[in-house]
Short mmCIF file of C-alpha atoms in Angstrom, two decimals:
data_model
loop_
_atom_site.label_atom_id
_atom_site.label_comp_id
_atom_site.label_asym_id
_atom_site.label_seq_id
_atom_site.Cartn_x
_atom_site.Cartn_y
_atom_site.Cartn_z
CA MET A 1 268.55 62.02 336.70
CA ASN A 2 271.97 63.33 335.71
CA GLN A 3 272.96 67.00 335.90
CA LEU A 4 272.93 67.49 332.11
CA ILE A 5 269.27 66.47 331.88
CA LYS A 6 268.41 68.75 334.82
CA ASP A 7 270.19 71.64 333.08
CA PHE A 8 268.25 71.00 329.87
CA LYS A 9 264.94 70.91 331.74
CA GLN A 10 265.68 74.20 333.51
CA SER A 11 266.85 75.78 330.24
CA LEU A 12 263.71 74.69 328.41
CA TYR A 13 261.51 75.97 331.21
CA LYS A 14 263.20 79.38 331.20
CA GLY A 15 263.35 79.61 327.39
CA PHE A 16 259.85 78.40 326.55
CA ILE A 17 257.64 78.73 329.61
CA ASP A 18 258.76 81.35 332.13
CA LYS A 19 261.40 83.99 331.39
CA SER A 20 261.44 85.11 335.05
CA VAL A 21 263.11 81.88 336.19
CA PRO A 22 266.56 82.90 337.47
CA TYR A 23 268.35 79.96 335.81
CA ARG A 24 271.50 81.00 333.90
CA GLY A 25 272.60 77.74 332.34
CA ASN A 26 274.45 77.12 329.11
CA PHE A 27 271.50 75.60 327.28
CA THR A 28 268.84 78.31 327.39
CA PRO A 29 267.64 79.08 323.82
CA LYS A 30 269.02 82.41 322.67
CA LEU A 31 268.31 84.88 319.89
CA LEU A 32 271.58 85.90 318.25
CA VAL A 33 271.86 89.33 316.61
CA ASN A 34 274.80 91.55 315.76
CA ASN A 35 275.17 94.56 318.04
CA LYS A 36 277.82 96.48 320.00
CA GLU A 37 278.01 93.89 322.78
CA GLU A 38 278.15 90.70 320.74
CA ASN A 39 277.88 89.25 317.28
CA ILE A 40 277.09 85.96 315.64
CA LEU A 41 280.74 85.36 314.79
CA SER A 42 281.75 85.33 318.47
CA THR A 43 279.14 82.65 319.22
CA ILE A 44 280.30 80.51 316.30
CA ILE A 45 283.93 80.83 317.42
CA ASP A 46 282.96 79.92 320.99
CA GLN A 47 281.07 76.85 319.78
CA LEU A 48 283.94 75.79 317.49
CA HIS A 49 286.43 75.86 320.35
CA LYS A 50 284.18 73.69 322.54
CA CYS A 51 283.00 71.15 319.96
CA GLU A 52 284.26 67.71 318.99
CA SER A 53 283.06 68.10 315.38
CA PHE A 54 280.95 70.50 313.33
CA CYS A 55 278.80 70.74 310.21
CA ILE A 56 277.95 73.95 308.38
CA SER A 57 275.34 74.34 305.67
CA VAL A 58 275.22 77.79 304.07
CA ALA A 59 274.38 79.06 300.62
CA PHE A 60 277.02 81.78 300.56
CA ILE A 61 280.60 82.03 301.80
CA THR A 62 282.82 85.03 301.15
CA GLU A 63 286.60 85.22 301.40
CA SER A 64 286.24 87.66 304.31
CA GLY A 65 283.73 85.39 306.06
CA LEU A 66 286.07 82.44 305.75
CA ALA A 67 289.05 84.57 306.82
CA SER A 68 287.25 85.47 310.06
CA LEU A 69 287.15 81.76 310.97
CA LYS A 70 290.27 80.42 309.27
CA SER A 71 292.71 80.69 312.19
CA HIS A 72 290.14 79.01 314.45
CA LEU A 73 289.62 76.21 311.93
CA LEU A 74 293.39 75.73 311.74
CA ASP A 75 293.53 75.53 315.56
CA LEU A 76 290.84 72.86 315.42
CA ASN A 77 292.97 70.88 312.99
CA LYS A 78 295.73 70.74 315.63
CA LYS A 79 293.16 69.31 318.07
CA GLU A 80 291.98 66.85 315.38
CA VAL A 81 288.48 68.35 315.33
CA LYS A 82 286.89 67.60 311.97
CA GLY A 83 284.16 69.45 310.14
CA LYS A 84 281.97 69.37 307.05
CA ILE A 85 280.72 72.29 305.01
CA ILE A 86 278.02 72.21 302.36
CA THR A 87 277.65 75.32 300.23
CA SER A 88 276.41 76.15 296.75
CA ASN A 89 277.13 78.13 293.67
CA HIS A 90 273.63 79.63 293.87
CA LEU A 91 273.56 82.86 291.82
CA GLY A 92 277.32 82.52 291.22
CA PHE A 93 277.95 84.27 294.55
CA ASN A 94 280.83 82.18 295.92
CA SER A 95 284.22 82.98 294.40
CA PRO A 96 286.79 80.47 293.10
CA LYS A 97 289.38 82.02 295.47
CA MET A 98 287.15 81.23 298.45
CA TYR A 99 286.86 77.59 297.30
CA GLU A 100 290.66 77.41 297.00
CA GLU A 101 291.01 78.65 300.58
CA LEU A 102 288.39 76.20 301.86
CA LEU A 103 290.19 73.29 300.25
CA LYS A 104 293.40 74.18 302.11
CA LEU A 105 291.75 73.27 305.41
CA GLU A 106 292.83 69.67 306.03
CA ASN A 107 290.27 69.01 308.76
CA VAL A 108 287.29 70.30 306.79
CA GLU A 109 285.50 68.36 304.06
CA VAL A 110 283.67 70.57 301.59
CA LYS A 111 280.87 69.75 299.19
CA LEU A 112 279.17 71.97 296.67
CA THR A 113 275.48 71.26 296.15
CA ASP A 114 273.54 72.01 293.02
CA VAL A 115 270.15 71.69 294.75
CA GLU A 116 267.87 74.23 293.08
CA GLY A 117 267.26 77.22 295.34
CA PHE A 118 269.64 76.01 298.08
CA HIS A 119 269.57 78.77 300.67
CA ALA A 120 270.10 76.95 303.99
CA LYS A 121 271.86 78.56 306.92
CA GLY A 122 272.66 76.14 309.70
CA TYR A 123 275.60 75.47 311.98
CA ILE A 124 275.83 72.21 313.96
CA PHE A 125 278.35 71.78 316.79
CA GLU A 126 278.67 68.29 318.27
CA HIS A 127 279.82 68.11 321.88
CA LYS A 128 280.29 65.05 324.07
CA ASP A 129 276.71 64.69 325.33
CA TYR A 130 274.86 67.46 323.53
CA ILE A 131 274.65 69.30 320.24
CA SER A 132 274.29 73.03 319.68
CA LEU A 133 272.58 74.44 316.61
CA ILE A 134 272.60 77.92 315.14
CA ILE A 135 269.80 78.22 312.63
CA GLY A 136 268.72 81.48 311.08
CA SER A 137 269.54 84.00 308.41
CA SER A 138 273.35 84.24 308.53
CA ASN A 139 275.46 82.99 305.68
CA LEU A 140 279.20 82.61 306.21
CA THR A 141 279.99 86.18 305.17
CA SER A 142 281.76 88.79 307.25
CA ASN A 143 278.78 91.15 307.10
CA SER A 144 276.27 88.45 308.06
CA LEU A 145 278.37 87.39 311.03
CA THR A 146 279.30 90.83 312.39
CA ILE A 147 277.31 93.75 310.92
CA ASN A 148 274.02 92.88 309.21
CA TYR A 149 270.77 92.78 311.13
CA GLU A 150 270.28 89.01 311.19
CA TYR A 151 268.09 86.69 313.26
CA ASN A 152 269.58 83.39 314.38
CA LEU A 153 268.58 81.00 317.14
CA LEU A 154 271.12 79.18 319.28
CA LEU A 155 269.57 75.95 320.55
CA SER A 156 271.22 73.12 322.43
CA THR A 157 269.74 69.66 322.72
CA HIS A 158 270.74 66.39 324.28
CA LYS A 159 272.47 64.19 321.72
CA ASN A 160 269.36 61.97 321.72
CA GLY A 161 266.91 64.83 321.13
CA ASP A 162 264.44 64.70 318.25
CA LEU A 163 265.20 68.19 316.92
CA VAL A 164 268.91 67.60 316.59
CA HIS A 165 268.26 64.17 315.08
CA ASN A 166 266.11 65.78 312.38
CA VAL A 167 268.59 68.58 311.64
CA LYS A 168 271.59 66.25 311.58
CA ASN A 169 269.72 63.69 309.48
CA ASN A 170 268.76 66.39 306.98
CA PHE A 171 272.39 67.52 306.74
CA ASP A 172 273.63 63.92 306.36
CA GLN A 173 271.06 63.17 303.63
CA LEU A 174 272.12 66.25 301.69
CA TRP A 175 275.79 65.34 302.21
CA LYS A 176 275.19 61.88 300.71
CA THR A 177 273.46 63.28 297.62
CA VAL A 178 276.26 65.70 296.81
CA SER A 179 279.09 64.11 294.85
CA HIS A 180 281.72 66.86 294.99
#
């Protein structure tokens, strides 16, 4: 059994069966909240810098939320890391200026869904042998990522895991149905 699989097994055991296990691996499921010590933005930035590609599905994106990630997304362009973002115009929340800024990112494809009631909030980071997911309540807004009381789960799975297959498949299906 390779080390990655061993790490996943220990992480799952600690995260879902016995919190007293002293394992401190990278794959233990984690609740992400904004507080004085850390915020959701720092975890997203960390994942972006480690990933080979990424997908983001959020209902709302603000100019300030995008600005907090823009320099990191530009750095990823230099490393040829590509990404996809699906968002919406649900309730007319997202501004035209924000869309203009998104479209300037050469390494990021953007689609706008008109799915009724679209309110998803998921971040997918593909690494060599595993995928990390952040799923929860945070849109891509500055307040959601740094200030608001939000619940998000950081989960990592082997690239062949069922959970990540379902999440990625759902994202890909939505991506295919959106024309612009």
